PDB file of C-alpha atoms in Angstrom:
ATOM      1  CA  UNK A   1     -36.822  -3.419 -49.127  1.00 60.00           C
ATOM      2  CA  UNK A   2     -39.543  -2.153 -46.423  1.00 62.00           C
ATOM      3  CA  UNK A   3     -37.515  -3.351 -43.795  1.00 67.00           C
ATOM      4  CA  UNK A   4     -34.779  -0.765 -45.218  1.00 70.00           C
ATOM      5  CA  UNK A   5     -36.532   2.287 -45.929  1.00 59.00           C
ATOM      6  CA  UNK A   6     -38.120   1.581 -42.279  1.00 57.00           C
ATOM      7  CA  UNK A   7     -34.648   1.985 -40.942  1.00 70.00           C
ATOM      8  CA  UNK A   8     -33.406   4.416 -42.497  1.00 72.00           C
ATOM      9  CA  UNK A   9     -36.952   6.852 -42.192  1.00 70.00           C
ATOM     10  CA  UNK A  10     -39.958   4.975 -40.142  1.00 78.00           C
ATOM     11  CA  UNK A  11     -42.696   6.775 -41.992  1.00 88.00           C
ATOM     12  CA  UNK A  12     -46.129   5.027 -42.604  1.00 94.00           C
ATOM     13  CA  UNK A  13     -46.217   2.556 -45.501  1.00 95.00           C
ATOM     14  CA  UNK A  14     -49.356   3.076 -47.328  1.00 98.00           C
ATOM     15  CA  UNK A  15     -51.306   0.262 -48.588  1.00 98.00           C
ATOM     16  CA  UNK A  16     -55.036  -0.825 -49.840  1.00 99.00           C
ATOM     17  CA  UNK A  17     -57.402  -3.085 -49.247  1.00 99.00           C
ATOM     18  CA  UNK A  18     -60.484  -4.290 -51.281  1.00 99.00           C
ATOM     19  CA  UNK A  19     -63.975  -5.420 -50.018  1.00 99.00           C
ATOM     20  CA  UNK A  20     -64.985  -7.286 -52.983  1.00 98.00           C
ATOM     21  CA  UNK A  21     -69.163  -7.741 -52.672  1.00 97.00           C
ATOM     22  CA  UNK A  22     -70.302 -10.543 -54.571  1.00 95.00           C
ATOM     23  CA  UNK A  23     -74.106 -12.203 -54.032  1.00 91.00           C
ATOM     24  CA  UNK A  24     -72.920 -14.312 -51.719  1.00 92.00           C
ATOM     25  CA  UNK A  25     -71.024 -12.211 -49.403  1.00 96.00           C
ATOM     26  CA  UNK A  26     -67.507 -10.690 -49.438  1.00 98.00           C
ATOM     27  CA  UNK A  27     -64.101 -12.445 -50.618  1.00 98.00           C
ATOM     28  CA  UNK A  28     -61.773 -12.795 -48.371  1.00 98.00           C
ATOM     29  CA  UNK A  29     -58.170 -14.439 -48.649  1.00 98.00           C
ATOM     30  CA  UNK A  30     -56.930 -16.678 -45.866  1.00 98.00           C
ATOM     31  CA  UNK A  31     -52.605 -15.456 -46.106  1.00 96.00           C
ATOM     32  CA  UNK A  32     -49.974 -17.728 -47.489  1.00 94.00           C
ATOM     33  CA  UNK A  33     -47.277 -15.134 -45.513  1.00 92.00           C
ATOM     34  CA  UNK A  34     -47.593 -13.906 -42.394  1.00 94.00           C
ATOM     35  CA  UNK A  35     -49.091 -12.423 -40.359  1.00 94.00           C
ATOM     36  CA  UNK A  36     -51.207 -15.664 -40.830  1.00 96.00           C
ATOM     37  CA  UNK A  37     -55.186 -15.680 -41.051  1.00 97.00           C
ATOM     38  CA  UNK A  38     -58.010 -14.836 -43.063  1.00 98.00           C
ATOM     39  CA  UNK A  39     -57.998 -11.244 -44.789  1.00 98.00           C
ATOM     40  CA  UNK A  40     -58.886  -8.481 -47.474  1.00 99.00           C
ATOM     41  CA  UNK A  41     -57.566  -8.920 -50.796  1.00 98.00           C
ATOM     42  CA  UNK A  42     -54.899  -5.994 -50.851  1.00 98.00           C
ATOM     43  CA  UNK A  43     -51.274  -4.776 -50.874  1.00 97.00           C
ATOM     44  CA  UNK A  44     -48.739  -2.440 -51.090  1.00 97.00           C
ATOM     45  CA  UNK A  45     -49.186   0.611 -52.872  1.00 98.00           C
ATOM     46  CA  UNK A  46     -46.109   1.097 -54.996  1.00 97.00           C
ATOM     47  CA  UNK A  47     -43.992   3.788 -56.276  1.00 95.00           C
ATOM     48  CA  UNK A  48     -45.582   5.855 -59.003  1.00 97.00           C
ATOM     49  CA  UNK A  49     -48.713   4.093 -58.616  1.00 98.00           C
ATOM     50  CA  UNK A  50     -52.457   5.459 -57.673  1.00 99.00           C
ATOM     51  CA  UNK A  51     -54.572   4.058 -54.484  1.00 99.00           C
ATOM     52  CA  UNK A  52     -56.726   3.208 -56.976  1.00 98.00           C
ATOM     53  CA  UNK A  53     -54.082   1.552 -59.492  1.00 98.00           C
ATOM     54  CA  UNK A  54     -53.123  -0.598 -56.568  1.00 99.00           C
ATOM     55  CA  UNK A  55     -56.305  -1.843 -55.707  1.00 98.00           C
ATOM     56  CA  UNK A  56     -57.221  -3.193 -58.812  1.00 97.00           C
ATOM     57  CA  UNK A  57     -53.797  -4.822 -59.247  1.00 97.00           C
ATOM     58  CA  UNK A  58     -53.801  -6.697 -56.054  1.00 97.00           C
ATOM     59  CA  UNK A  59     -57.251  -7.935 -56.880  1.00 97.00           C
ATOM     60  CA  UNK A  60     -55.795  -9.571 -59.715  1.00 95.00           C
ATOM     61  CA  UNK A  61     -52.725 -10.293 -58.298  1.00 95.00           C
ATOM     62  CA  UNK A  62     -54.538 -12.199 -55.076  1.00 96.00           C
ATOM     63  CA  UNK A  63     -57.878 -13.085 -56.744  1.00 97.00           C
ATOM     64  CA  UNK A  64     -57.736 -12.876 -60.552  1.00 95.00           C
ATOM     65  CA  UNK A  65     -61.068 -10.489 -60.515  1.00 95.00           C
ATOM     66  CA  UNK A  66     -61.350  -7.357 -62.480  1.00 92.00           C
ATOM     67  CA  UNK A  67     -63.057  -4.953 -60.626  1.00 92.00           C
ATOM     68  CA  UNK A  68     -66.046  -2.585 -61.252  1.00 94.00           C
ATOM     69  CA  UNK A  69     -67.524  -0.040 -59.482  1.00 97.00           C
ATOM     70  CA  UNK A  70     -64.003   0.849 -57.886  1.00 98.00           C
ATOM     71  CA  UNK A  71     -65.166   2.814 -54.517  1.00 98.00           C
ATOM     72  CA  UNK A  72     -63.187   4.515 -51.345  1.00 99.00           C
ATOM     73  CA  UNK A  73     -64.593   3.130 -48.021  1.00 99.00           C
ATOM     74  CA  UNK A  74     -62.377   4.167 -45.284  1.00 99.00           C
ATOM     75  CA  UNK A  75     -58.783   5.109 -44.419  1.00 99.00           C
ATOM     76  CA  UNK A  76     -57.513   3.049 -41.073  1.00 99.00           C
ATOM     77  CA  UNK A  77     -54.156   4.442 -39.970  1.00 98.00           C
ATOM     78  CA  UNK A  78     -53.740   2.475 -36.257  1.00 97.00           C
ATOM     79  CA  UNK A  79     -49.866   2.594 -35.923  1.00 96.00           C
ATOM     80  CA  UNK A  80     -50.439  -1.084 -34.736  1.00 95.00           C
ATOM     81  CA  UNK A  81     -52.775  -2.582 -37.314  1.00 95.00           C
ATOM     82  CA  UNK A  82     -50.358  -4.395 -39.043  1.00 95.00           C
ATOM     83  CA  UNK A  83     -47.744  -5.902 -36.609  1.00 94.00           C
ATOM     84  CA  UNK A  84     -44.947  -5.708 -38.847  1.00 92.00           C
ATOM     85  CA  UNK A  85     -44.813  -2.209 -39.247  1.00 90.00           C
ATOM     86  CA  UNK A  86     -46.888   1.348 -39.186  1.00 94.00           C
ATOM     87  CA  UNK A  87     -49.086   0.647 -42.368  1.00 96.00           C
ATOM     88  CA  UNK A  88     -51.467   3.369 -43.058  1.00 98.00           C
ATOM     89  CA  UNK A  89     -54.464   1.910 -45.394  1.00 99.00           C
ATOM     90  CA  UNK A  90     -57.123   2.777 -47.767  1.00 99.00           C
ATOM     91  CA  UNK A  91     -60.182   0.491 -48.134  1.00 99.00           C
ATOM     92  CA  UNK A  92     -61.936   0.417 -51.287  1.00 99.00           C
ATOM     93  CA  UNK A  93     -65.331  -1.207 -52.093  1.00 99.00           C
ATOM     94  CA  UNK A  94     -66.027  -2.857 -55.450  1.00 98.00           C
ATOM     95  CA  UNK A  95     -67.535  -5.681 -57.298  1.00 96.00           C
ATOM     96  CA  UNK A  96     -66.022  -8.252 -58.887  1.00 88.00           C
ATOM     97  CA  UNK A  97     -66.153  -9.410 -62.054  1.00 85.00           C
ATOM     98  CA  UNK A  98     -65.141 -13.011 -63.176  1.00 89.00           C
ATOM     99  CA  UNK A  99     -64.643 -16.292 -61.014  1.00 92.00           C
ATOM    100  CA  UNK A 100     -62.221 -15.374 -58.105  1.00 94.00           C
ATOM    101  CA  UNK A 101     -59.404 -17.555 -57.658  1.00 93.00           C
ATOM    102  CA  UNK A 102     -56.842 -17.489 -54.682  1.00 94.00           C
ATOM    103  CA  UNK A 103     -53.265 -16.301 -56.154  1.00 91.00           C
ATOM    104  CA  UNK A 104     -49.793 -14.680 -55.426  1.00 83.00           C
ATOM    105  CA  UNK A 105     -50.292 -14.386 -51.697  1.00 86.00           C
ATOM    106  CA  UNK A 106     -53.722 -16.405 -51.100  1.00 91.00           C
ATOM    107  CA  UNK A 107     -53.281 -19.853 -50.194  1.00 94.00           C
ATOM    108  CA  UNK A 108     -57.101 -20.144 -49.918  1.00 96.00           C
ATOM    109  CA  UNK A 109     -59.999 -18.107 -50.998  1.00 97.00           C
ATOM    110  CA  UNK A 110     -63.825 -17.843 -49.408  1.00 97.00           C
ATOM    111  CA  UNK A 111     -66.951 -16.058 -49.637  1.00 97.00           C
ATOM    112  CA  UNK A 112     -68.532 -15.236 -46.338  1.00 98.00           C
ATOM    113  CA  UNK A 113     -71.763 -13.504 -45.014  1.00 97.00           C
ATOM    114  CA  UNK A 114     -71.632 -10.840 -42.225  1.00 96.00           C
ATOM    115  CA  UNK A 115     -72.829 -13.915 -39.440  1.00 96.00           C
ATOM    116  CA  UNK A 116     -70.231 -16.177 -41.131  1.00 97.00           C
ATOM    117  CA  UNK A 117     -66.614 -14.286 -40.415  1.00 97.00           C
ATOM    118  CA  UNK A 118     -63.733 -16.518 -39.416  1.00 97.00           C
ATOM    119  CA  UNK A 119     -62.261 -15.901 -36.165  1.00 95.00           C
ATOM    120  CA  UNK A 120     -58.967 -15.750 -37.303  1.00 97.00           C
ATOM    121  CA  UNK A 121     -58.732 -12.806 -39.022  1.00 98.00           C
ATOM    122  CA  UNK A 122     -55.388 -10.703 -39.725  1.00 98.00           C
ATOM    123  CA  UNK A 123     -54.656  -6.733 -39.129  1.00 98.00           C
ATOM    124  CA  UNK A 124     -57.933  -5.344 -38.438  1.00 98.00           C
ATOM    125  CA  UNK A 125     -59.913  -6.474 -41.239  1.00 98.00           C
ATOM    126  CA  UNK A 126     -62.445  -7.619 -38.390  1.00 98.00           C
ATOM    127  CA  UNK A 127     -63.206  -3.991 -37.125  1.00 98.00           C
ATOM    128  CA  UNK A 128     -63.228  -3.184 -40.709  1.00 99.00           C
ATOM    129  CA  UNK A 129     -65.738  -5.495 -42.150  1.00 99.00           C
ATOM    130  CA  UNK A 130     -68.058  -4.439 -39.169  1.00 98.00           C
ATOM    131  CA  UNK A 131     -68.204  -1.206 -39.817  1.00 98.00           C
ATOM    132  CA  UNK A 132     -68.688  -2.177 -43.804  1.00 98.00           C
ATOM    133  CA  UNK A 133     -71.666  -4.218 -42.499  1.00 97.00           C
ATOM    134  CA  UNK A 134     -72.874  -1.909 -39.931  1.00 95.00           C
ATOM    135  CA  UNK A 135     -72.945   0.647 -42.337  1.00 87.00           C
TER     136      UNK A 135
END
């Protein structure tokens, strides 16, 4: 359905994306779909729905977490961050509440420190996590 509305008007899609802190570190989903890697919990914001509605519904969606503490971080608009098409996203910072567990579009889940990123990360969740940990 993207792929049509693209056609027919190529406006930015918005999405989200959630930095979930826990202890440990950050969760991060490595992508059952691709573009392939590890990433942000997050999505597509859809019709009729908040930024902030869609955040906490692809947490559960991807991670089965309830969030707390729901917080904007940064808009990253790139027209080439995501290479499928012009995605123009809002990151949120949060904690999480519960066990996570890697759903819907997670075929793995992991919690990693700032020194512990993988290399193989998708969009730009890279530049974004350093300037969440660069502050």
């Amino acid at each position: 359905m993207l792929n049509d509305l693209w056609r027919i008007r190529p406006n930015p899609v918005p999405s989200v994306d959630v930095i979930v802190e826990r202890e440990d570190g950050v969760v991060l989903i490595k992508r059952k779909n691709p573009p392939h890697g590890w990433a942000l919990p997050g999505g597509f914001v859809e019709y009729r729905e908040s930024l902030e509605e869609a955040a906490r519904r692809e947490i559960k969606e991807e991670i089965n977490l309830e969030v707390k503490g729901l917080r904007q971080f940064h808009t990253y608009s790139d027209p080439v961050r995501d290479p499928r098409f012009h995605t123009i996203t809002t990151v949120f910072i949060a904690k999480g509440e519960g066990e996570p567990r890697a759903a819907d579009d997670a075929q793995e889940l992991k919690i990693f420190k700032k020194n512990t990123l993988p290399s193989n990360m998708a969009f730009d969740h890279k530049q974004i996590l350093e300037d969440y940990f660069n502050g």
